[in-house]
CSV table of C-alpha atoms and ligand atoms in Angstrom, one decimal:
chain,number,residue,atom,x,y,z
A,29,LEU,CA,87.6,109.1,69.2
A,30,VAL,CA,89.1,105.7,69.8
A,31,ASP,CA,92.7,106.9,69.1
A,32,SER,CA,92.4,110.4,70.5
A,33,PRO,CA,92.4,110.3,74.3
A,34,ILE,CA,92.4,113.4,76.4
A,35,PHE,CA,94.1,114.1,79.7
A,36,ALA,CA,93.3,117.3,81.5
A,37,GLY,CA,95.0,118.9,84.5
A,38,LYS,CA,95.4,122.2,86.2
A,39,TYR,CA,99.2,122.2,86.0
A,40,PHE,CA,100.6,121.4,82.5
A,41,ARG,CA,103.9,121.5,80.6
A,42,LYS,CA,104.6,120.5,77.1
A,43,PHE,CA,108.0,119.3,75.9
A,44,ASP,CA,109.0,119.0,72.3
A,45,LEU,CA,110.8,115.7,71.5
A,46,THR,CA,110.8,116.1,67.7
A,47,GLN,CA,113.9,114.7,65.9
A,48,ASP,CA,115.6,115.9,62.7
A,49,ASP,CA,112.9,114.2,60.6
A,50,LYS,CA,110.5,117.0,61.7
A,51,VAL,CA,107.8,114.5,62.6
A,52,SER,CA,106.2,116.1,65.7
A,53,VAL,CA,106.6,114.1,69.0
A,54,THR,CA,105.5,115.8,72.2
A,55,LEU,CA,105.6,115.0,75.9
A,56,ASN,CA,102.5,116.4,77.5
A,57,VAL,CA,102.7,116.4,81.3
A,58,MET,CA,99.8,117.0,83.7
A,59,ALA,CA,100.6,117.2,87.5
A,60,ASP,CA,98.8,117.5,90.9
A,61,GLN,CA,101.2,120.3,91.9
A,62,PRO,CA,103.2,122.8,89.8
A,63,GLU,CA,106.5,121.8,91.4
A,64,ASP,CA,106.1,118.3,90.0
A,65,LEU,CA,106.6,119.7,86.5
A,66,ALA,CA,110.2,120.8,87.3
A,67,ALA,CA,111.9,118.6,84.7
A,68,THR,CA,115.6,119.1,84.1
A,69,ASP,CA,117.2,119.5,80.7
A,70,ALA,CA,118.9,116.1,81.1
A,71,GLN,CA,115.6,114.4,81.9
A,72,ILE,CA,114.0,115.8,78.8
A,73,GLU,CA,117.1,114.8,76.8
A,74,ALA,CA,116.5,111.2,77.9
A,75,HIS,CA,112.9,111.4,76.6
A,76,LYS,CA,114.2,112.8,73.3
A,77,ASN,CA,116.7,110.0,73.2
A,78,LEU,CA,113.8,107.5,73.5
A,79,VAL,CA,112.4,108.8,70.2
A,80,LYS,CA,115.8,108.7,68.6
A,81,GLN,CA,116.6,105.2,69.8
A,82,ALA,CA,113.2,103.8,68.8
A,83,ASN,CA,113.6,105.3,65.3
A,84,LEU,CA,117.1,103.9,65.0
A,85,LEU,CA,115.9,100.4,66.2
A,86,PHE,CA,112.9,100.2,64.0
A,87,GLY,CA,114.1,102.3,61.1
A,88,SER,CA,110.7,103.7,60.6
A,89,HIS,CA,107.8,105.3,62.4
A,90,HIS,CA,104.0,104.8,61.9
A,91,TYR,CA,102.5,108.0,63.1
A,92,ALA,CA,101.9,111.4,61.5
A,93,HIS,CA,102.6,112.9,65.0
A,94,TYR,CA,103.0,111.2,68.4
A,95,ASP,CA,101.8,112.6,71.7
A,96,PHE,CA,102.8,111.1,75.1
A,97,LEU,CA,100.2,112.0,77.7
A,98,LEU,CA,101.7,111.7,81.2
A,99,ALA,CA,99.9,112.4,84.4
A,100,LEU,CA,102.0,112.8,87.5
A,101,THR,CA,99.5,112.2,90.2
A,102,ASN,CA,98.3,110.3,93.2
A,103,LYS,CA,94.7,111.0,92.3
A,104,LEU,CA,94.2,109.0,89.2
A,105,GLY,CA,94.4,105.3,89.0
A,106,GLY,CA,97.6,103.9,87.3
A,107,ILE,CA,97.5,103.6,83.6
A,108,GLY,CA,99.8,102.7,80.6
A,109,LEU,CA,97.7,102.4,77.5
A,110,GLU,CA,98.9,102.4,73.9
A,111,HIS,CA,97.4,104.1,70.9
A,112,HIS,CA,98.8,104.3,67.4
A,113,GLN,CA,99.8,107.9,67.7
A,114,SER,CA,99.7,108.6,71.4
A,115,SER,CA,99.8,106.9,74.8
A,116,GLU,CA,98.1,107.4,78.1
A,117,ASN,CA,100.6,107.1,81.0
A,118,SER,CA,100.7,107.9,84.7
A,119,GLY,CA,103.5,108.1,87.1
A,120,PRO,CA,104.3,109.2,90.6
A,121,ARG,CA,104.5,112.8,91.6
A,122,GLY,CA,108.2,112.5,91.9
A,123,TYR,CA,108.7,111.3,88.3
A,124,PHE,CA,111.1,114.2,87.7
A,125,THR,CA,111.8,115.6,91.1
A,126,HIS,CA,112.8,112.2,92.7
A,127,TRP,CA,114.4,110.9,89.5
A,128,ASP,CA,116.8,108.5,91.4
A,129,LYS,CA,113.9,106.9,93.4
A,130,THR,CA,111.2,106.5,90.8
A,131,PHE,CA,113.1,104.7,88.1
A,132,GLY,CA,111.3,101.5,88.9
A,133,MET,CA,108.5,102.5,86.5
A,134,ARG,CA,110.5,104.4,83.9
A,135,ASP,CA,110.3,101.7,81.2
A,136,LEU,CA,106.6,102.7,80.9
A,137,LEU,CA,106.9,105.4,78.2
A,138,ALA,CA,109.4,103.2,76.2
A,139,HIS,CA,106.9,100.3,76.4
A,140,GLU,CA,103.9,102.3,75.3
A,141,PHE,CA,105.9,104.1,72.5
A,142,THR,CA,107.1,100.7,71.2
A,143,HIS,CA,103.4,99.7,70.8
A,144,SER,CA,103.1,102.2,68.0
A,145,TRP,CA,105.2,99.7,66.0
A,146,ASN,CA,104.5,96.4,67.9
A,147,GLY,CA,100.8,96.1,68.4
A,148,LYS,CA,99.3,99.0,66.6
A,149,TYR,CA,101.1,98.9,63.2
A,150,ARG,CA,102.1,95.2,63.3
A,151,ARG,CA,99.4,93.1,65.0
A,152,PRO,CA,98.8,89.4,65.5
A,153,ASP,CA,96.0,88.3,63.2
A,154,GLY,CA,93.9,87.1,66.1
A,155,LEU,CA,94.0,90.6,67.7
A,156,TRP,CA,92.7,92.4,64.6
A,157,ALA,CA,89.0,92.6,63.9
A,158,PRO,CA,87.1,94.7,61.3
A,159,ASP,CA,84.8,96.1,63.9
A,160,PHE,CA,84.3,96.3,67.7
A,161,ASN,CA,81.6,93.5,67.7
A,162,THR,CA,84.0,90.8,66.5
A,163,PRO,CA,85.7,88.9,69.3
A,164,GLN,CA,89.5,88.8,69.3
A,165,ARG,CA,92.0,86.0,70.2
A,166,GLY,CA,95.1,86.9,72.3
A,167,THR,CA,97.3,84.0,71.2
A,168,GLY,CA,99.9,86.5,69.8
A,169,LEU,CA,100.2,88.5,73.0
A,170,TRP,CA,103.7,87.0,73.7
A,171,VAL,CA,104.9,89.1,70.8
A,172,TYR,CA,102.5,92.1,71.2
A,173,GLU,CA,103.3,92.5,74.9
A,174,GLY,CA,106.2,90.2,75.4
A,175,GLN,CA,108.5,91.8,72.9
A,176,THR,CA,107.2,95.2,73.8
A,177,GLN,CA,108.1,94.5,77.4
A,178,TYR,CA,111.6,93.5,76.1
A,179,TRP,CA,112.1,96.7,74.0
A,180,GLY,CA,110.7,98.8,76.8
A,181,TYR,CA,113.6,97.9,79.1
A,182,ILE,CA,116.2,98.0,76.3
A,183,LEU,CA,115.1,101.3,75.0
A,184,ALA,CA,114.8,102.8,78.5
A,185,ALA,CA,118.5,101.9,79.0
A,186,ARG,CA,119.6,103.1,75.5
A,187,ALA,CA,117.8,106.4,76.0
A,188,GLY,CA,119.1,107.0,79.5
A,189,LEU,CA,115.6,106.9,81.2
A,190,MET,CA,117.1,104.1,83.3
A,191,THR,CA,120.8,103.4,83.8
A,192,VAL,CA,122.3,100.1,82.6
A,193,PRO,CA,122.7,98.8,86.2
A,194,GLN,CA,119.1,99.7,87.0
A,195,VAL,CA,117.8,97.7,83.9
A,196,LYS,CA,120.0,94.7,84.8
A,197,GLU,CA,118.6,94.8,88.4
A,198,ALA,CA,115.1,94.9,86.9
A,199,LEU,CA,115.9,91.9,84.6
A,200,ALA,CA,117.2,90.0,87.7
A,201,GLU,CA,113.9,90.6,89.5
A,202,VAL,CA,111.9,89.4,86.4
A,203,ALA,CA,114.0,86.3,86.2
A,204,ALA,CA,113.5,85.5,89.9
A,205,VAL,CA,109.8,86.1,89.8
A,206,TYR,CA,109.2,83.8,86.9
A,207,ASP,CA,111.7,81.2,87.9
A,208,ASN,CA,109.9,80.9,91.2
A,209,ARG,CA,106.4,80.8,89.7
A,210,GLN,CA,105.3,77.2,90.3
A,211,GLY,CA,102.3,77.5,88.1
A,212,ARG,CA,104.6,76.9,85.1
A,213,GLN,CA,104.5,73.2,86.1
A,214,TRP,CA,101.0,72.9,84.9
A,215,ARG,CA,100.2,75.9,82.7
A,216,PRO,CA,102.2,76.7,79.6
A,217,LEU,CA,103.0,80.3,78.8
A,218,ILE,CA,100.7,80.4,75.7
A,219,ASP,CA,97.7,79.6,77.9
A,220,THR,CA,98.3,82.8,79.9
A,221,THR,CA,97.3,84.7,76.7
A,222,ASN,CA,93.7,83.8,77.7
A,223,ASP,CA,94.1,85.6,81.0
A,224,PRO,CA,92.7,89.0,79.8
A,225,ILE,CA,89.4,87.1,79.0
A,226,ILE,CA,89.4,84.8,82.1
A,227,ALA,CA,90.6,87.3,84.7
A,228,GLN,CA,89.5,90.7,83.4
A,229,ARG,CA,93.0,92.0,83.8
A,230,SER,CA,93.3,91.3,87.5
A,231,PRO,CA,95.4,88.4,88.7
A,232,GLU,CA,93.7,85.5,90.4
A,233,SER,CA,94.4,85.0,94.1
A,234,TRP,CA,97.3,82.5,93.9
A,235,ARG,CA,99.3,84.3,91.2
A,236,SER,CA,102.3,82.1,91.5
A,237,TRP,CA,100.3,78.9,91.1
A,238,GLN,CA,97.5,80.1,88.8
A,239,ARG,CA,99.8,82.4,86.8
A,240,SER,CA,98.6,85.6,85.3
A,241,GLU,CA,99.4,87.7,82.2
A,242,ASP,CA,102.8,86.0,82.2
A,243,TYR,CA,103.2,86.6,78.5
A,244,TYR,CA,104.4,90.1,79.3
A,245,SER,CA,107.5,89.4,81.4
A,246,GLU,CA,108.1,85.8,80.7
A,247,GLY,CA,107.6,86.8,77.0
A,248,GLN,CA,110.4,89.3,77.7
A,249,LEU,CA,112.7,86.5,78.9
A,250,VAL,CA,111.9,84.5,75.8
A,251,TRP,CA,113.0,87.4,73.6
A,252,LEU,CA,116.1,88.0,75.7
A,253,ASP,CA,116.9,84.3,75.1
A,254,ALA,CA,116.3,84.7,71.3
A,255,ASP,CA,118.3,87.9,71.1
A,256,THR,CA,121.4,86.4,72.8
A,257,LEU,CA,121.1,83.3,70.7
A,258,ILE,CA,121.0,85.2,67.5
A,259,ARG,CA,124.1,87.1,68.7
A,260,LYS,CA,125.9,83.9,69.6
A,261,LEU,CA,125.0,82.0,66.4
A,262,SER,CA,125.9,84.9,64.2
A,263,GLY,CA,129.2,85.7,65.9
A,264,ASN,CA,127.7,89.1,67.0
A,265,THR,CA,127.0,90.2,63.5
A,266,LYS,CA,123.2,89.9,63.9
A,267,SER,CA,120.7,90.5,66.7
A,268,LEU,CA,117.0,91.1,67.5
A,269,ASN,CA,117.7,94.7,66.4
A,270,ASP,CA,117.7,93.2,62.8
A,271,PHE,CA,114.5,91.4,63.5
A,272,ALA,CA,112.9,94.6,64.8
A,273,LYS,CA,113.9,96.5,61.6
A,274,ALA,CA,112.7,93.8,59.3
A,275,PHE,CA,109.5,93.1,61.0
A,276,PHE,CA,108.3,96.5,62.3
A,277,GLY,CA,110.2,98.8,60.1
A,278,THR,CA,108.3,98.3,56.8
A,279,ASN,CA,106.1,100.9,55.1
A,280,ASN,CA,107.6,103.9,56.9
A,281,GLY,CA,104.9,106.5,57.6
A,282,SER,CA,102.0,104.1,57.1
A,283,VAL,CA,99.4,104.0,59.9
A,284,VAL,CA,97.5,101.1,58.3
A,285,THR,CA,97.6,98.0,60.6
A,286,SER,CA,99.6,95.0,59.1
A,287,THR,CA,98.7,91.6,60.6
A,288,TYR,CA,101.0,88.6,61.0
A,289,ASN,CA,100.9,85.0,62.2
A,290,PHE,CA,103.3,82.6,64.0
A,291,ASP,CA,104.9,81.5,60.6
A,292,GLU,CA,105.8,85.0,59.7
A,293,ILE,CA,107.6,85.5,63.0
A,294,VAL,CA,109.6,82.3,62.4
A,295,LYS,CA,110.3,83.2,58.8
A,296,THR,CA,111.6,86.7,59.7
A,297,LEU,CA,113.8,85.2,62.5
A,298,ASN,CA,115.2,82.7,60.0
A,299,ALA,CA,116.0,85.5,57.6
A,300,VAL,CA,118.0,87.2,60.3
A,301,GLN,CA,119.7,84.0,61.6
A,302,PRO,CA,118.9,80.5,60.3
A,303,TYR,CA,117.9,78.2,63.2
A,304,ASP,CA,115.0,76.0,64.1
A,305,TRP,CA,113.0,78.9,65.5
A,306,ALA,CA,109.7,77.1,65.3
A,307,LYS,CA,111.0,74.5,67.7
A,308,PHE,CA,112.7,77.1,69.9
A,309,LEU,CA,109.4,79.1,70.3
A,310,HIS,CA,107.2,76.0,70.6
A,311,GLU,CA,109.3,74.7,73.5
A,312,ARG,CA,109.1,78.0,75.4
A,313,LEU,CA,105.4,78.7,74.6
A,314,TYR,CA,103.6,75.4,74.7
A,315,ASN,CA,105.6,73.2,77.1
A,316,THR,CA,105.4,73.2,80.9
A,317,SER,CA,108.7,73.4,82.8
A,318,THR,CA,110.1,73.7,86.3
A,319,HIS,CA,112.3,76.7,85.4
A,320,ALA,CA,111.9,80.0,83.6
A,321,PRO,CA,113.8,80.5,80.3
A,322,LEU,CA,117.0,82.0,81.6
A,323,ASP,CA,119.4,81.2,78.8
A,324,GLY,CA,119.5,84.9,77.9
A,325,PHE,CA,121.5,85.4,81.1
A,326,THR,CA,123.6,82.2,81.2
A,327,ARG,CA,124.6,82.4,77.5
A,328,GLY,CA,126.8,85.4,78.2
A,329,GLY,CA,128.1,84.1,81.5
A,330,ALA,CA,125.7,85.8,83.9
A,331,SER,CA,123.4,84.1,86.5
A,332,VAL,CA,120.8,85.1,89.0
A,333,VAL,CA,121.9,84.9,92.6
A,334,TYR,CA,120.3,85.8,95.8
A,335,THR,CA,121.8,88.1,98.5
A,336,GLU,CA,120.6,89.7,101.7
A,337,LYS,CA,120.6,93.2,100.2
A,338,PRO,CA,117.7,94.4,98.0
A,339,SER,CA,118.8,96.0,94.8
A,340,ASP,CA,118.0,99.7,94.2
A,341,TYR,CA,115.5,98.5,91.6
A,342,ILE,CA,113.6,96.4,94.2
A,343,LYS,CA,113.6,99.3,96.6
A,344,SER,CA,112.2,101.7,93.9
A,345,TYR,CA,109.7,99.2,92.6
A,346,SER,CA,108.5,98.2,96.1
A,347,ASP,CA,108.1,101.9,97.1
A,348,LEU,CA,106.1,102.7,94.0
A,349,ARG,CA,103.8,99.7,94.7
A,350,HIS,CA,103.7,100.5,98.5
A,351,VAL,CA,104.8,97.0,99.5
A,352,SER,CA,107.6,95.4,101.5
A,353,ASP,CA,109.1,92.5,99.6
A,354,PHE,CA,109.9,89.2,101.4
A,355,MET,CA,109.0,87.1,98.3
A,356,PHE,CA,112.1,85.0,98.0
A,357,SER,CA,112.7,84.6,101.8
A,358,LEU,CA,109.5,84.0,103.8
A,359,GLY,CA,107.6,84.0,100.5
A,360,LEU,CA,105.3,87.0,100.9
A,361,THR,CA,104.8,90.7,100.2
A,362,VAL,CA,103.1,93.0,102.6
A,363,SER,CA,101.3,96.3,101.9
A,364,LYS,CA,102.2,99.5,103.7
A,365,LYS,CA,99.0,99.0,105.7
A,366,GLY,CA,100.2,95.5,106.8
A,367,THR,CA,98.0,93.4,104.6
A,368,VAL,CA,99.6,90.3,103.0
A,369,SER,CA,99.3,91.2,99.3
A,370,GLU,CA,100.9,88.0,97.8
A,371,VAL,CA,102.1,84.6,99.0
A,372,LEU,CA,104.5,82.5,97.0
A,373,TRP,CA,103.2,79.0,96.4
A,374,GLY,CA,105.4,76.4,98.1
A,375,SER,CA,107.2,79.0,100.2
A,376,PRO,CA,107.7,78.8,104.0
A,377,ALA,CA,104.8,81.3,104.5
A,378,TRP,CA,102.6,79.2,102.2
A,379,GLN,CA,103.6,76.0,104.1
A,380,ALA,CA,102.6,77.7,107.4
A,381,GLY,CA,99.2,78.5,105.9
A,382,VAL,CA,99.5,82.3,105.3
A,383,THR,CA,97.2,83.5,102.6
A,384,ARG,CA,96.7,86.7,100.7
A,385,ASP,CA,94.5,89.5,102.2
A,386,GLN,CA,95.2,88.5,105.8
A,387,ASP,CA,96.5,91.4,108.0
A,388,LEU,CA,99.9,90.8,109.5
A,389,VAL,CA,99.4,92.2,112.9
A,390,ALA,CA,102.5,91.1,114.8
A,391,VAL,CA,105.8,89.3,114.4
A,392,ASN,CA,107.1,87.4,117.4
A,393,GLY,CA,104.7,89.2,119.7
A,394,VAL,CA,105.6,92.8,118.5
A,395,SER,CA,103.5,95.0,116.2
A,396,TYR,CA,104.4,94.4,112.5
A,397,ASP,CA,106.9,96.8,111.0
A,398,PRO,CA,108.8,95.9,107.8
A,399,ASP,CA,112.3,96.7,109.3
A,400,ALA,CA,111.5,94.6,112.4
A,401,LEU,CA,110.4,91.7,110.2
A,402,GLN,CA,113.7,92.0,108.3
A,403,ASP,CA,115.6,91.8,111.6
A,404,GLU,CA,113.6,88.7,112.7
A,405,ILE,CA,114.3,86.9,109.4
A,406,THR,CA,118.0,87.7,109.9
A,407,THR,CA,118.0,86.5,113.5
A,408,ALA,CA,116.2,83.3,112.5
A,409,LYS,CA,119.2,82.4,110.2
A,410,ASN,CA,120.6,80.6,113.3
A,411,LYS,CA,119.6,77.0,112.8
A,412,ASP,CA,118.6,76.7,116.5
A,413,ALA,CA,116.4,79.8,116.3
A,414,ALA,CA,112.7,79.3,117.0
A,415,PRO,CA,110.2,79.5,114.2
A,416,ILE,CA,109.0,83.1,113.3
A,417,GLU,CA,105.5,83.6,114.9
A,418,LEU,CA,103.1,85.7,112.8
A,419,LEU,CA,99.9,87.0,114.3
A,420,LEU,CA,97.4,87.3,111.5
A,421,ARG,CA,94.0,88.8,111.4
A,422,ASP,CA,91.3,87.4,109.1
A,423,GLY,CA,88.3,89.7,109.3
A,424,GLU,CA,87.3,89.5,113.0
A,425,ARG,CA,89.4,86.4,113.8
A,426,TYR,CA,93.0,86.3,114.9
A,427,HIS,CA,95.4,83.4,114.7
A,428,THR,CA,99.1,82.7,115.0
A,429,VAL,CA,101.2,80.7,112.6
A,430,SER,CA,104.8,79.5,113.0
A,431,VAL,CA,107.0,79.8,110.0
A,432,THR,CA,110.1,77.6,110.1
A,433,TYR,CA,112.7,79.4,108.0
A,434,HIS,CA,116.5,79.8,108.4
A,435,GLY,CA,117.4,81.1,104.9
A,436,GLY,CA,117.8,84.8,105.8
A,437,LEU,CA,116.8,87.6,103.6
A,438,ARG,CA,117.0,86.9,99.8
A,439,TYR,CA,116.9,89.3,96.9
A,440,PRO,CA,117.8,88.6,93.3
A,441,HIS,CA,120.9,90.1,91.6
A,442,LEU,CA,122.9,89.3,88.4
A,443,GLU,CA,126.3,87.9,89.0
A,444,GLY,CA,129.1,86.9,86.6
A,445,ASN,CA,129.8,88.2,83.2
A,446,THR,CA,127.2,90.7,82.0
A,447,GLN,CA,129.2,92.1,79.1
A,448,LEU,CA,126.8,90.8,76.6
A,449,LEU,CA,123.9,92.5,78.3
A,450,ASP,CA,125.9,95.7,78.6
A,451,THR,CA,126.4,95.6,74.8
A,452,MET,CA,122.7,95.1,74.2
A,453,LEU,CA,121.8,98.0,76.5
A,454,ALA,CA,124.2,100.4,74.9
A,455,PRO,CA,122.6,103.2,72.7
A,456,LEU,CA,122.4,102.4,69.0
A,457,GLY,CA,124.7,104.7,67.0
A,458,ALA,CA,127.4,104.2,69.6
A,459,GLN,CA,127.8,100.5,69.0
A,460,LYS,CA,130.5,99.4,66.6
A,461,ASP,CA,129.3,95.8,66.1
A,462,ALA,CA,127.0,94.9,63.2
A,463,ALA,CA,124.2,94.2,65.6
A,464,GLY,CA,124.1,97.9,66.4
A,465,LYS,CA,124.3,99.3,62.9
B,4,ZN,ZN1,101.7,96.8,76.6
């Protein structure tokens, strides 16, 4: 019962993703409306490629059969939940029919599939218990979720679920979010592995100061850092692909959980590429710092820059979350209903006293509208421009704050040489270097 979830829906299609090894993999799609099930052959091919690329990466599988459950619905709450031989996933109604607009969540199936290897088969020893009465410790979540987050994006690109430019835009957004997260100054990444216990899986109010389950996406940046470092040190003959095969690819076909500890991670990394990996990981997990670990970008000659145009990824992701993103300019996001959903600690909005859950009623005396706020931010680029006046509603009380800001709209992008990333995101089997063998 624990590993056999059920999704039910009136409209249903089943797609066979089975590879040459004849081990059954199926994509089971439930939808609100029959037209939402209109998947094209190319779209199903990308899902087949996910299975192919995962098997090439890990060199094994740990399921007798695997069943993706995917609900395309506005009626259910969002879910992405891993099981050993299946996963529960939900997506927007336009998952297939608005393929070019809904890619902002299309690492999801790759993420949950990866968990069959990373999380269900190989599991940090603190997260394994002989029964459901024994408490678990989440110290190893930076591998369980962090590296899964990493492979989720990489496999999405290799399979064609997302394009390479889309994944690079997604990585730029992750880099920007964590580089601007001021909570890192007092709270080391490893401490965020306690968040599922402290916060019941819902971020605290001041996410950028209190931090949240940062081991997911900052963990992803740590693994990007490690992957590029292995590639550099080995002269592009080794990569994190080799780690994945060595660590997760053992005992092909076995569904028995195999536990590990920090030392085994270090030992396996050292077997791939000798280096002081214990120090590397300790610095990134246990130290506080002012900046996110972004060497995974700079090592290949890329850097995160901010421009006035949002990337397609930010547009897709913001639409899926029903928010307007002004995070790196004024320092806030606003829901479609006009409620401030997040305020960046230390940002101009924060300095003016804006807090989460206030309603943004008007901007410079005119009813709030995301496009109009964009225009006002752009107009305020002029150094002589007056502060931007925000009329906020807090329950039954209204008040106005003045935000002094002349920096214009700012959205993250990757600039410079991204050739190394392109190589890493290319499908296995098509790469000629040893890292892709
Ligand atoms: Zn996960």
